[in-house]
């Protein structure tokens, strides 16, 4: 039985005050969340503050990206050992905004995945197709390619300490959600891809759905047998809405 996970990706949003308020609000509602695991991924600069605010709670901390190197002359980067030191458990790698706006290629994402695990973090690997790719009927080809780049670098066994998030790019921040059936079909595809290499790892792998998940649509998505929770952008910025999603997973 896979424990559901709901992770909030704050993206480039927040302030010291908002970090205090949002984490305070989420902590206050955790009693009603049930069995789901909950994580928040604030911007780098708020991670130490968030670490302190989360102390003594079951909420896990994550970062939104990581350098593929551990240290050295890489101005502006943040490494996995640094993130681990400030209390991160998870790190998102390969988010579509990194891929499309900052040039993260499949190969770089694979190196970031490897660096995250080397530093003791659990990567949340994002994969997903563009709208035109879905319309061309090549969703599985695209998601398969993104997955294979990581599998070829680290092997299937590494996915025992990882999470995958299926995030169709056309559903991110657009208000347009994949239907539960559309999402489930891709989740099954991902799990089967892993199953061909390592059935045990495939069965245990948590595959999150991301893309305009809200309090109102979370329950029907999470009811699908292969949807093991969600990666939540916009709706993770309000404690009430985020908690509604967490309850739907719990
Ligand atoms: C995301 O950024 O990972 C995401 C899923 O965003 P949103 O929930 O806003 O679509």
Short mmCIF file of C-alpha atoms and ligand atoms in Angstrom, two decimals:
data_model
loop_
_atom_site.label_atom_id
_atom_site.label_comp_id
_atom_site.label_asym_id
_atom_site.label_seq_id
_atom_site.Cartn_x
_atom_site.Cartn_y
_atom_site.Cartn_z
CA UNK A 1 0.00 0.00 0.00
CA UNK A 2 1.55 3.29 -1.11
CA UNK A 3 1.13 6.23 1.27
CA UNK A 4 -0.28 9.20 -0.62
CA UNK A 5 1.89 12.32 -0.81
CA UNK A 6 0.75 15.90 -1.36
CA UNK A 7 3.62 18.32 -2.05
CA UNK A 8 3.19 22.08 -2.42
CA UNK A 9 5.40 23.80 -4.98
CA UNK A 10 5.39 27.48 -4.03
CA UNK A 11 7.41 28.41 -7.16
CA UNK A 12 8.62 32.04 -7.12
CA UNK A 13 6.15 33.13 -4.44
CA UNK A 14 6.53 34.02 -0.80
CA UNK A 15 8.10 36.27 1.74
CA UNK A 16 9.26 35.82 5.31
CA UNK A 17 5.77 36.79 6.51
CA UNK A 18 4.00 34.51 4.05
CA UNK A 19 6.23 31.56 4.95
CA UNK A 20 5.31 32.01 8.63
CA UNK A 21 1.61 32.42 7.91
CA UNK A 22 1.27 29.59 5.39
CA UNK A 23 3.24 27.03 7.36
CA UNK A 24 1.40 28.08 10.53
CA UNK A 25 -1.92 27.57 8.75
CA UNK A 26 -0.96 24.16 7.36
CA UNK A 27 0.37 23.00 10.75
CA UNK A 28 -2.86 24.07 12.42
CA UNK A 29 -4.92 21.87 10.07
CA UNK A 30 -2.68 18.79 10.00
CA UNK A 31 -4.82 16.99 12.59
CA UNK A 32 -7.57 16.54 9.98
CA UNK A 33 -5.35 15.32 7.17
CA UNK A 34 -5.36 11.62 8.03
CA UNK A 35 -2.86 9.23 6.54
CA UNK A 36 -1.43 11.34 3.73
CA UNK A 37 2.15 12.60 3.82
CA UNK A 38 2.46 16.36 3.31
CA UNK A 39 5.43 18.38 2.04
CA UNK A 40 6.09 22.01 1.20
CA UNK A 41 8.68 23.32 -1.25
CA UNK A 42 9.34 27.04 -0.65
CA UNK A 43 11.98 29.10 -2.52
CA UNK A 44 15.58 28.41 -1.41
CA UNK A 45 15.95 31.50 0.77
CA UNK A 46 13.01 30.56 2.98
CA UNK A 47 14.13 26.97 3.59
CA UNK A 48 16.00 27.60 6.88
CA UNK A 49 13.04 29.55 8.25
CA UNK A 50 10.66 26.82 7.06
CA UNK A 51 12.84 24.17 8.68
CA UNK A 52 12.42 25.88 12.05
CA UNK A 53 8.68 26.40 11.57
CA UNK A 54 8.17 22.72 10.69
CA UNK A 55 10.10 21.37 13.67
CA UNK A 56 8.07 18.82 15.61
CA UNK A 57 5.55 18.40 12.79
CA UNK A 58 5.19 15.57 10.28
CA UNK A 59 5.30 17.99 7.34
CA UNK A 60 8.35 17.43 5.17
CA UNK A 61 10.46 20.09 3.54
CA UNK A 62 11.50 20.13 -0.10
CA UNK A 63 13.33 22.38 -2.54
CA UNK A 64 12.30 23.27 -6.08
CA UNK A 65 15.56 22.48 -7.88
CA UNK A 66 19.14 21.39 -7.23
CA UNK A 67 22.54 21.73 -8.86
CA UNK A 68 23.99 18.66 -10.58
CA UNK A 69 27.31 19.36 -8.78
CA UNK A 70 27.98 19.11 -5.03
CA UNK A 71 30.27 22.16 -4.67
CA UNK A 72 32.67 24.35 -6.61
CA UNK A 73 32.65 27.17 -9.14
CA UNK A 74 28.95 27.16 -10.06
CA UNK A 75 27.79 30.68 -9.26
CA UNK A 76 24.17 30.97 -8.27
CA UNK A 77 23.63 27.24 -7.77
CA UNK A 78 22.53 25.34 -4.64
CA UNK A 79 23.69 21.77 -4.02
CA UNK A 80 22.02 18.71 -2.55
CA UNK A 81 24.30 18.63 0.55
CA UNK A 82 23.31 22.27 1.23
CA UNK A 83 19.63 21.44 0.92
CA UNK A 84 20.04 18.40 3.15
CA UNK A 85 21.78 20.55 5.77
CA UNK A 86 18.81 22.93 5.96
CA UNK A 87 16.35 20.09 6.49
CA UNK A 88 15.14 19.17 3.02
CA UNK A 89 13.86 15.66 2.45
CA UNK A 90 12.59 16.15 -1.11
CA UNK A 91 13.73 18.12 -4.14
CA UNK A 92 11.79 18.68 -7.35
CA UNK A 93 13.82 17.97 -10.50
CA UNK A 94 12.78 18.49 -14.12
CA UNK A 95 9.80 20.73 -13.46
CA UNK A 96 8.42 21.86 -16.83
CA UNK A 97 9.22 25.49 -16.01
CA UNK A 98 12.88 24.53 -15.53
CA UNK A 99 12.81 22.53 -18.75
CA UNK A 100 11.12 25.22 -20.87
CA UNK A 101 12.45 28.48 -19.35
CA UNK A 102 15.91 27.52 -18.06
CA UNK A 103 17.07 24.90 -20.53
CA UNK A 104 17.01 21.84 -18.27
CA UNK A 105 17.50 19.01 -20.77
CA UNK A 106 16.63 15.36 -20.13
CA UNK A 107 20.34 14.71 -19.52
CA UNK A 108 20.73 17.58 -17.03
CA UNK A 109 17.58 16.46 -15.22
CA UNK A 110 19.07 12.97 -14.95
CA UNK A 111 22.27 14.42 -13.45
CA UNK A 112 20.22 16.50 -10.98
CA UNK A 113 18.26 13.38 -10.00
CA UNK A 114 21.55 11.56 -9.37
CA UNK A 115 23.02 14.52 -7.43
CA UNK A 116 19.91 14.72 -5.26
CA UNK A 117 20.19 11.07 -4.24
CA UNK A 118 23.96 11.35 -3.75
CA UNK A 119 23.22 14.14 -1.27
CA UNK A 120 20.65 12.08 0.62
CA UNK A 121 17.54 13.73 -0.85
CA UNK A 122 14.51 12.10 -2.43
CA UNK A 123 13.99 13.52 -5.94
CA UNK A 124 10.48 14.27 -7.21
CA UNK A 125 11.03 13.77 -10.94
CA UNK A 126 8.57 15.74 -13.09
CA UNK A 127 7.63 14.47 -16.52
CA UNK A 128 4.89 15.58 -18.90
CA UNK A 129 3.96 16.47 -22.44
CA UNK A 130 3.13 19.78 -24.15
CA UNK A 131 -0.36 20.36 -25.53
CA UNK A 132 0.80 19.92 -29.12
CA UNK A 133 2.50 16.65 -28.19
CA UNK A 134 -0.75 15.34 -26.69
CA UNK A 135 -2.62 16.45 -29.79
CA UNK A 136 -0.07 14.64 -31.97
CA UNK A 137 -0.68 11.49 -29.94
CA UNK A 138 2.93 11.27 -28.71
CA UNK A 139 2.36 11.69 -24.96
CA UNK A 140 3.80 8.25 -24.14
CA UNK A 141 6.77 8.82 -26.43
CA UNK A 142 7.62 12.10 -24.64
CA UNK A 143 7.07 10.82 -21.10
CA UNK A 144 8.92 7.60 -21.95
CA UNK A 145 11.90 9.58 -23.25
CA UNK A 146 12.02 11.80 -20.13
CA UNK A 147 11.86 8.74 -17.90
CA UNK A 148 14.41 6.73 -19.87
CA UNK A 149 17.01 9.51 -19.65
CA UNK A 150 16.97 9.10 -15.86
CA UNK A 151 16.68 5.31 -15.92
CA UNK A 152 19.69 5.04 -18.22
CA UNK A 153 21.78 7.14 -15.82
CA UNK A 154 20.77 5.73 -12.43
CA UNK A 155 18.96 2.43 -13.12
CA UNK A 156 15.53 1.28 -12.01
CA UNK A 157 16.61 0.43 -8.44
CA UNK A 158 17.21 4.15 -7.76
CA UNK A 159 13.47 4.73 -8.12
CA UNK A 160 12.97 2.95 -4.79
CA UNK A 161 14.11 6.29 -3.26
CA UNK A 162 12.29 8.64 -5.62
CA UNK A 163 8.88 9.99 -6.52
CA UNK A 164 7.62 10.69 -10.04
CA UNK A 165 5.17 13.49 -10.82
CA UNK A 166 3.20 13.36 -14.04
CA UNK A 167 2.50 16.98 -14.94
CA UNK A 168 0.98 17.57 -18.37
CA UNK A 169 2.40 20.98 -19.30
CA UNK A 170 -0.96 22.14 -20.69
CA UNK A 171 -2.52 21.66 -17.25
CA UNK A 172 0.08 23.55 -15.19
CA UNK A 173 -1.22 26.89 -13.95
CA UNK A 174 -3.90 26.93 -16.66
CA UNK A 175 -6.97 25.87 -14.69
CA UNK A 176 -7.30 23.01 -17.19
CA UNK A 177 -6.91 19.68 -15.38
CA UNK A 178 -6.37 16.30 -17.01
CA UNK A 179 -9.43 14.13 -16.48
CA UNK A 180 -8.91 11.34 -13.95
CA UNK A 181 -8.93 8.84 -16.85
CA UNK A 182 -6.35 10.80 -18.86
CA UNK A 183 -4.06 11.07 -15.85
CA UNK A 184 -4.54 7.45 -14.79
CA UNK A 185 -3.62 6.22 -18.28
CA UNK A 186 -0.24 7.99 -18.16
CA UNK A 187 0.39 6.88 -14.58
CA UNK A 188 -0.19 3.27 -15.65
CA UNK A 189 2.20 3.80 -18.57
CA UNK A 190 4.91 5.11 -16.20
CA UNK A 191 4.44 2.25 -13.73
CA UNK A 192 4.53 -0.35 -16.51
CA UNK A 193 7.74 1.17 -17.90
CA UNK A 194 9.32 0.63 -14.48
CA UNK A 195 7.69 -2.78 -14.02
CA UNK A 196 9.45 -4.07 -17.13
CA UNK A 197 12.76 -3.37 -15.36
CA UNK A 198 11.95 -3.96 -11.68
CA UNK A 199 8.44 -5.08 -10.63
CA UNK A 200 9.06 -4.49 -6.92
CA UNK A 201 10.24 -0.93 -7.43
CA UNK A 202 7.33 -0.27 -9.82
CA UNK A 203 4.76 -1.40 -7.26
CA UNK A 204 6.23 0.80 -4.53
CA UNK A 205 6.79 3.91 -6.67
CA UNK A 206 4.61 6.88 -5.81
CA UNK A 207 3.41 8.67 -8.94
CA UNK A 208 1.88 12.08 -8.24
CA UNK A 209 -0.37 14.03 -10.56
CA UNK A 210 0.23 17.77 -11.02
CA UNK A 211 -1.63 20.36 -13.06
CA UNK A 212 -4.34 22.67 -11.70
CA UNK A 213 -5.26 20.38 -8.80
CA UNK A 214 -7.72 22.17 -6.50
CA UNK A 215 -9.80 21.31 -3.48
CA UNK A 216 -12.72 20.65 -5.81
CA UNK A 217 -11.07 18.12 -8.14
CA UNK A 218 -8.47 16.42 -5.93
CA UNK A 219 -10.67 13.60 -4.59
CA UNK A 220 -11.62 12.19 -7.99
CA UNK A 221 -8.01 12.31 -9.18
CA UNK A 222 -6.67 10.66 -6.02
CA UNK A 223 -9.35 7.95 -6.25
CA UNK A 224 -7.57 6.50 -9.31
CA UNK A 225 -5.58 3.37 -8.41
CA UNK A 226 -2.27 4.67 -9.79
CA UNK A 227 -2.49 8.30 -8.65
CA UNK A 228 -0.60 8.42 -5.37
CA UNK A 229 -1.12 12.07 -4.52
CA UNK A 230 -0.38 15.43 -6.07
CA UNK A 231 2.22 18.08 -6.78
CA UNK A 232 0.34 21.31 -6.19
CA UNK A 233 1.32 24.75 -7.48
CA UNK A 234 -1.15 27.64 -7.18
CA UNK A 235 -3.45 25.90 -4.73
CA UNK A 236 -0.57 25.30 -2.30
CA UNK A 237 -0.31 29.03 -1.56
CA UNK A 238 -3.45 29.11 0.57
CA UNK A 239 -3.51 26.95 3.67
CA UNK A 240 -7.25 26.17 3.51
CA UNK A 241 -7.19 25.11 -0.13
CA UNK A 242 -4.00 23.09 0.34
CA UNK A 243 -5.44 21.35 3.41
CA UNK A 244 -8.60 20.47 1.48
CA UNK A 245 -6.38 18.73 -1.09
CA UNK A 246 -4.40 16.99 1.68
CA UNK A 247 -7.65 15.75 3.24
CA UNK A 248 -8.73 14.37 -0.15
CA UNK A 249 -5.51 12.34 -0.15
CA UNK A 250 -5.78 11.27 3.47
C1 LIG B 1 3.24 22.83 -10.57
O1 LIG B 1 3.81 23.89 -10.67
O2 LIG B 1 3.89 21.82 -10.34
C2 LIG B 1 1.78 22.80 -10.71
C3 LIG B 1 1.20 21.63 -10.78
O3 LIG B 1 1.13 24.00 -10.76
P1 LIG B 1 -0.46 24.26 -10.68
O4 LIG B 1 -1.00 23.39 -9.58
O5 LIG B 1 -0.61 25.71 -10.38
O6 LIG B 1 -1.02 23.88 -12.01
#
